[in-house]
Amino acid sequence: MKSFTRILGALLATIALVTGAALPEEPQLDTRIITESQAMPIARRQGGCMSLDIPPRTVDRAHQTNFQWVIREEGRTDWNPNNNVHVLIDAQSTEIDHRLTVEITNRAQRFGNAVVLSRYAGDTNTGPIQDQIRIPVGTAEGRNAAFVSRCIRLPSLHGSWWWQLEN
């Protein structure tokens, strides 16, 4: 019986020693530096952006505005295509992950519309459209403005990107 107790005691001491060695002494604080792209909203980090590449269609090139400079400078800009619609583009991390945040406010326009982003191969909006993305504008109801915020994944940053309000 004494030998059983001695063996059991030695076994329990060994188990305690092994389990204690497997646990960390103290939890360590994570002191890594987090970059801006890592701190972006989780939906963007997990790839929750729209990636709509619709077939190119006829666009009114006379009313297109180039926003490629915003992507190059990783900045923000806004645009008022008419008195009712306001568009904000945020390209602060587009060079890193091809993602662009587009916010559209429709203050009084009663019909549905869209902001169309078109990419051309060169610096001008001539030649065939390489990529095109259509972002629906919300319809304003009564005195309530419609607000749409989208994270868009641009298929390519080459060439030049232009935006316009769909006719």
C-alpha positions as protocol buffer text, in pm:
chain_id: "A"
residue {
  index: 1
  type: MET
  ca { x: 0 y: 0 z: 0 }
}
residue {
  index: 2
  type: LYS
  ca { x: 288 y: 234 z: 83 }
}
residue {
  index: 3
  type: SER
  ca { x: 442 y: 164 z: -255 }
}
residue {
  index: 4
  type: PHE
  ca { x: 108 y: 242 z: -429 }
}
residue {
  index: 5
  type: THR
  ca { x: 82 y: 572 z: -238 }
}
residue {
  index: 6
  type: ARG
  ca { x: 442 y: 653 z: -319 }
}
residue {
  index: 7
  type: ILE
  ca { x: 388 y: 578 z: -691 }
}
residue {
  index: 8
  type: LEU
  ca { x: 62 y: 776 z: -695 }
}
residue {
  index: 9
  type: GLY
  ca { x: 232 y: 1072 z: -525 }
}
residue {
  index: 10
  type: ALA
  ca { x: 521 y: 1064 z: -771 }
}
residue {
  index: 11
  type: LEU
  ca { x: 277 y: 1043 z: -1063 }
}
residue {
  index: 12
  type: LEU
  ca { x: 73 y: 1341 z: -939 }
}
residue {
  index: 13
  type: ALA
  ca { x: 391 y: 1543 z: -878 }
}
residue {
  index: 14
  type: THR
  ca { x: 509 y: 1467 z: -1232 }
}
residue {
  index: 15
  type: ILE
  ca { x: 172 y: 1565 z: -1380 }
}
residue {
  index: 16
  type: ALA
  ca { x: 173 y: 1893 z: -1185 }
}
residue {
  index: 17
  type: LEU
  ca { x: 528 y: 1964 z: -1299 }
}
residue {
  index: 18
  type: VAL
  ca { x: 449 y: 1893 z: -1666 }
}
residue {
  index: 19
  type: THR
  ca { x: 123 y: 2094 z: -1668 }
}
residue {
  index: 20
  type: GLY
  ca { x: 282 y: 2387 z: -1490 }
}
residue {
  index: 21
  type: ALA
  ca { x: 564 y: 2398 z: -1743 }
}
residue {
  index: 22
  type: ALA
  ca { x: 316 y: 2413 z: -2033 }
}
residue {
  index: 23
  type: LEU
  ca { x: 147 y: 2729 z: -1906 }
}
residue {
  index: 24
  type: PRO
  ca { x: 305 y: 3071 z: -1964 }
}
residue {
  index: 25
  type: GLU
  ca { x: 426 y: 3246 z: -1654 }
}
residue {
  index: 26
  type: GLU
  ca { x: 239 y: 3572 z: -1720 }
}
residue {
  index: 27
  type: PRO
  ca { x: 34 y: 3696 z: -2011 }
}
residue {
  index: 28
  type: GLN
  ca { x: 252 y: 3923 z: -2225 }
}
residue {
  index: 29
  type: LEU
  ca { x: 117 y: 4250 z: -2362 }
}
residue {
  index: 30
  type: ASP
  ca { x: 110 y: 4273 z: -2741 }
}
residue {
  index: 31
  type: THR
  ca { x: 330 y: 4573 z: -2816 }
}
residue {
  index: 32
  type: ARG
  ca { x: 338 y: 4544 z: -3196 }
}
residue {
  index: 33
  type: ILE
  ca { x: 279 y: 4859 z: -3394 }
}
residue {
  index: 34
  type: ILE
  ca { x: -46 y: 4849 z: -3589 }
}
residue {
  index: 35
  type: THR
  ca { x: -41 y: 5012 z: -3930 }
}
residue {
  index: 36
  type: GLU
  ca { x: -331 y: 5216 z: -4064 }
}
residue {
  index: 37
  type: SER
  ca { x: -431 y: 4941 z: -4306 }
}
residue {
  index: 38
  type: GLN
  ca { x: -453 y: 4692 z: -4018 }
}
residue {
  index: 39
  type: ALA
  ca { x: -671 y: 4932 z: -3821 }
}
residue {
  index: 40
  type: MET
  ca { x: -932 y: 4974 z: -4097 }
}
residue {
  index: 41
  type: PRO
  ca { x: -1285 y: 4843 z: -4033 }
}
residue {
  index: 42
  type: ILE
  ca { x: -1312 y: 4467 z: -4003 }
}
residue {
  index: 43
  type: ALA
  ca { x: -1539 y: 4434 z: -4309 }
}
residue {
  index: 44
  type: ARG
  ca { x: -1262 y: 4582 z: -4522 }
}
residue {
  index: 45
  type: ARG
  ca { x: -991 y: 4366 z: -4362 }
}
residue {
  index: 46
  type: GLN
  ca { x: -1195 y: 4055 z: -4428 }
}
residue {
  index: 47
  type: GLY
  ca { x: -1251 y: 4147 z: -4790 }
}
residue {
  index: 48
  type: GLY
  ca { x: -1608 y: 4266 z: -4740 }
}
residue {
  index: 49
  type: CYS
  ca { x: -1591 y: 4510 z: -5030 }
}
residue {
  index: 50
  type: MET
  ca { x: -1807 y: 4497 z: -5339 }
}
residue {
  index: 51
  type: SER
  ca { x: -1630 y: 4399 z: -5656 }
}
residue {
  index: 52
  type: LEU
  ca { x: -1874 y: 4472 z: -5935 }
}
residue {
  index: 53
  type: ASP
  ca { x: -1735 y: 4459 z: -6283 }
}
residue {
  index: 54
  type: ILE
  ca { x: -2036 y: 4522 z: -6506 }
}
residue {
  index: 55
  type: PRO
  ca { x: -2009 y: 4509 z: -6884 }
}
residue {
  index: 56
  type: PRO
  ca { x: -1906 y: 4846 z: -7027 }
}
residue {
  index: 57
  type: ARG
  ca { x: -2191 y: 5049 z: -7171 }
}
residue {
  index: 58
  type: THR
  ca { x: -2219 y: 5380 z: -7346 }
}
residue {
  index: 59
  type: VAL
  ca { x: -2127 y: 5662 z: -7110 }
}
residue {
  index: 60
  type: ASP
  ca { x: -2144 y: 6038 z: -7147 }
}
residue {
  index: 61
  type: ARG
  ca { x: -1770 y: 6107 z: -7149 }
}
residue {
  index: 62
  type: ALA
  ca { x: -1827 y: 6484 z: -7151 }
}
residue {
  index: 63
  type: HIS
  ca { x: -1959 y: 6473 z: -6793 }
}
residue {
  index: 64
  type: GLN
  ca { x: -1693 y: 6243 z: -6645 }
}
residue {
  index: 65
  type: THR
  ca { x: -1452 y: 6368 z: -6379 }
}
residue {
  index: 66
  type: ASN
  ca { x: -1107 y: 6216 z: -6328 }
}
residue {
  index: 67
  type: PHE
  ca { x: -1029 y: 6102 z: -5972 }
}
residue {
  index: 68
  type: GLN
  ca { x: -707 y: 5908 z: -6038 }
}
residue {
  index: 69
  type: TRP
  ca { x: -512 y: 6178 z: -5852 }
}
residue {
  index: 70
  type: VAL
  ca { x: -704 y: 6094 z: -5533 }
}
residue {
  index: 71
  type: ILE
  ca { x: -588 y: 5731 z: -5560 }
}
residue {
  index: 72
  type: ARG
  ca { x: -225 y: 5833 z: -5626 }
}
residue {
  index: 73
  type: GLU
  ca { x: -222 y: 6077 z: -5333 }
}
residue {
  index: 74
  type: GLU
  ca { x: -418 y: 5839 z: -5105 }
}
residue {
  index: 75
  type: GLY
  ca { x: -654 y: 6120 z: -5021 }
}
residue {
  index: 76
  type: ARG
  ca { x: -1019 y: 6214 z: -5004 }
}
residue {
  index: 77
  type: THR
  ca { x: -1232 y: 6430 z: -5229 }
}
residue {
  index: 78
  type: ASP
  ca { x: -1596 y: 6513 z: -5278 }
}
residue {
  index: 79
  type: TRP
  ca { x: -1808 y: 6592 z: -5578 }
}
residue {
  index: 80
  type: ASN
  ca { x: -2151 y: 6745 z: -5636 }
}
residue {
  index: 81
  type: PRO
  ca { x: -2275 y: 6626 z: -5977 }
}
residue {
  index: 82
  type: ASN
  ca { x: -2600 y: 6820 z: -5924 }
}
residue {
  index: 83
  type: ASN
  ca { x: -2779 y: 7016 z: -5650 }
}
residue {
  index: 84
  type: ASN
  ca { x: -2916 y: 6703 z: -5482 }
}
residue {
  index: 85
  type: VAL
  ca { x: -2639 y: 6442 z: -5490 }
}
residue {
  index: 86
  type: HIS
  ca { x: -2312 y: 6463 z: -5296 }
}
residue {
  index: 87
  type: VAL
  ca { x: -2038 y: 6200 z: -5340 }
}
residue {
  index: 88
  type: LEU
  ca { x: -1733 y: 6150 z: -5116 }
}
residue {
  index: 89
  type: ILE
  ca { x: -1444 y: 5924 z: -5217 }
}
residue {
  index: 90
  type: ASP
  ca { x: -1187 y: 5807 z: -4962 }
}
residue {
  index: 91
  type: ALA
  ca { x: -877 y: 5647 z: -5114 }
}
residue {
  index: 92
  type: GLN
  ca { x: -652 y: 5653 z: -4807 }
}
residue {
  index: 93
  type: SER
  ca { x: -560 y: 5284 z: -4838 }
}
residue {
  index: 94
  type: THR
  ca { x: -639 y: 5217 z: -5206 }
}
residue {
  index: 95
  type: GLU
  ca { x: -272 y: 5186 z: -5310 }
}
residue {
  index: 96
  type: ILE
  ca { x: -230 y: 4909 z: -5049 }
}
residue {
  index: 97
  type: ASP
  ca { x: -545 y: 4701 z: -5094 }
}
residue {
  index: 98
  type: HIS
  ca { x: -731 y: 4839 z: -5402 }
}
residue {
  index: 99
  type: ARG
  ca { x: -1026 y: 4929 z: -5176 }
}
residue {
  index: 100
  type: LEU
  ca { x: -1207 y: 5259 z: -5210 }
}
residue {
  index: 101
  type: THR
  ca { x: -1480 y: 5394 z: -4983 }
}
residue {
  index: 102
  type: VAL
  ca { x: -1761 y: 5576 z: -5163 }
}
residue {
  index: 103
  type: GLU
  ca { x: -2030 y: 5766 z: -4970 }
}
residue {
  index: 104
  type: ILE
  ca { x: -2330 y: 5903 z: -5158 }
}
residue {
  index: 105
  type: THR
  ca { x: -2590 y: 6136 z: -5010 }
}
residue {
  index: 106
  type: ASN
  ca { x: -2908 y: 6207 z: -5206 }
}
residue {
  index: 107
  type: ARG
  ca { x: -3080 y: 6507 z: -5049 }
}
residue {
  index: 108
  type: ALA
  ca { x: -3391 y: 6542 z: -5264 }
}
residue {
  index: 109
  type: GLN
  ca { x: -3371 y: 6347 z: -5587 }
}
residue {
  index: 110
  type: ARG
  ca { x: -3681 y: 6126 z: -5606 }
}
residue {
  index: 111
  type: PHE
  ca { x: -3566 y: 5884 z: -5873 }
}
residue {
  index: 112
  type: GLY
  ca { x: -3302 y: 5616 z: -5840 }
}
residue {
  index: 113
  type: ASN
  ca { x: -2973 y: 5682 z: -6009 }
}
residue {
  index: 114
  type: ALA
  ca { x: -2616 y: 5557 z: -5987 }
}
residue {
  index: 115
  type: VAL
  ca { x: -2260 y: 5679 z: -5970 }
}
residue {
  index: 116
  type: VAL
  ca { x: -2057 y: 5506 z: -6240 }
}
residue {
  index: 117
  type: LEU
  ca { x: -1681 y: 5457 z: -6201 }
}
residue {
  index: 118
  type: SER
  ca { x: -1501 y: 5385 z: -6528 }
}
residue {
  index: 119
  type: ARG
  ca { x: -1136 y: 5293 z: -6587 }
}
residue {
  index: 120
  type: TYR
  ca { x: -954 y: 5371 z: -6910 }
}
residue {
  index: 121
  type: ALA
  ca { x: -614 y: 5235 z: -7016 }
}
residue {
  index: 122
  type: GLY
  ca { x: -454 y: 5579 z: -7057 }
}
residue {
  index: 123
  type: ASP
  ca { x: -463 y: 5915 z: -6881 }
}
residue {
  index: 124
  type: THR
  ca { x: -767 y: 6037 z: -7075 }
}
residue {
  index: 125
  type: ASN
  ca { x: -1123 y: 5906 z: -7098 }
}
residue {
  index: 126
  type: THR
  ca { x: -1081 y: 5798 z: -7458 }
}
residue {
  index: 127
  type: GLY
  ca { x: -1066 y: 5449 z: -7599 }
}
residue {
  index: 128
  type: PRO
  ca { x: -1249 y: 5146 z: -7467 }
}
residue {
  index: 129
  type: ILE
  ca { x: -1356 y: 5126 z: -7103 }
}
residue {
  index: 130
  type: GLN
  ca { x: -1143 y: 4866 z: -6923 }
}
residue {
  index: 131
  type: ASP
  ca { x: -1355 y: 4833 z: -6605 }
}
residue {
  index: 132
  type: GLN
  ca { x: -1682 y: 4983 z: -6491 }
}
residue {
  index: 133
  type: ILE
  ca { x: -1849 y: 4984 z: -6150 }
}
residue {
  index: 134
  type: ARG
  ca { x: -2205 y: 5103 z: -6088 }
}
residue {
  index: 135
  type: ILE
  ca { x: -2300 y: 5219 z: -5736 }
}
residue {
  index: 136
  type: PRO
  ca { x: -2674 y: 5281 z: -5689 }
}
residue {
  index: 137
  type: VAL
  ca { x: -2777 y: 5614 z: -5538 }
}
residue {
  index: 138
  type: GLY
  ca { x: -3046 y: 5577 z: -5272 }
}
residue {
  index: 139
  type: THR
  ca { x: -3383 y: 5739 z: -5340 }
}
residue {
  index: 140
  type: ALA
  ca { x: -3475 y: 6026 z: -5109 }
}
residue {
  index: 141
  type: GLU
  ca { x: -3808 y: 5983 z: -4931 }
}
residue {
  index: 142
  type: GLY
  ca { x: -3997 y: 6301 z: -4847 }
}
residue {
  index: 143
  type: ARG
  ca { x: -3762 y: 6523 z: -4648 }
}
residue {
  index: 144
  type: ASN
  ca { x: -3530 y: 6238 z: -4556 }
}
residue {
  index: 145
  type: ALA
  ca { x: -3202 y: 6219 z: -4742 }
}
residue {
  index: 146
  type: ALA
  ca { x: -3079 y: 5882 z: -4861 }
}
residue {
  index: 147
  type: PHE
  ca { x: -2725 y: 5782 z: -4760 }
}
residue {
  index: 148
  type: VAL
  ca { x: -2524 y: 5501 z: -4921 }
}
residue {
  index: 149
  type: SER
  ca { x: -2176 y: 5397 z: -4807 }
}
residue {
  index: 150
  type: ARG
  ca { x: -1991 y: 5131 z: -5006 }
}
residue {
  index: 151
  type: CYS
  ca { x: -1649 y: 4976 z: -4991 }
}
residue {
  index: 152
  type: ILE
  ca { x: -1548 y: 4906 z: -5351 }
}
residue {
  index: 153
  type: ARG
  ca { x: -1260 y: 4684 z: -5463 }
}
residue {
  index: 154
  type: LEU
  ca { x: -1105 y: 4832 z: -5775 }
}
residue {
  index: 155
  type: PRO
  ca { x: -996 y: 4558 z: -6019 }
}
residue {
  index: 156
  type: SER
  ca { x: -690 y: 4759 z: -6125 }
}
residue {
  index: 157
  type: LEU
  ca { x: -513 y: 5086 z: -6043 }
}
residue {
  index: 158
  type: HIS
  ca { x: -348 y: 5115 z: -6387 }
}
residue {
  index: 159
  type: GLY
  ca { x: -472 y: 5374 z: -6633 }
}
residue {
  index: 160
  type: SER
  ca { x: -714 y: 5637 z: -6503 }
}
residue {
  index: 161
  type: TRP
  ca { x: -1040 y: 5621 z: -6309 }
}
residue {
  index: 162
  type: TRP
  ca { x: -1329 y: 5858 z: -6386 }
}
residue {
  index: 163
  type: TRP
  ca { x: -1668 y: 5908 z: -6221 }
}
residue {
  index: 164
  type: GLN
  ca { x: -2001 y: 6037 z: -6339 }
}
residue {
  index: 165
  type: LEU
  ca { x: -2367 y: 6039 z: -6241 }
}
residue {
  index: 166
  type: GLU
  ca { x: -2560 y: 5790 z: -6451 }
}
residue {
  index: 167
  type: ASN
  ca { x: -2807 y: 5952 z: -6691 }
}
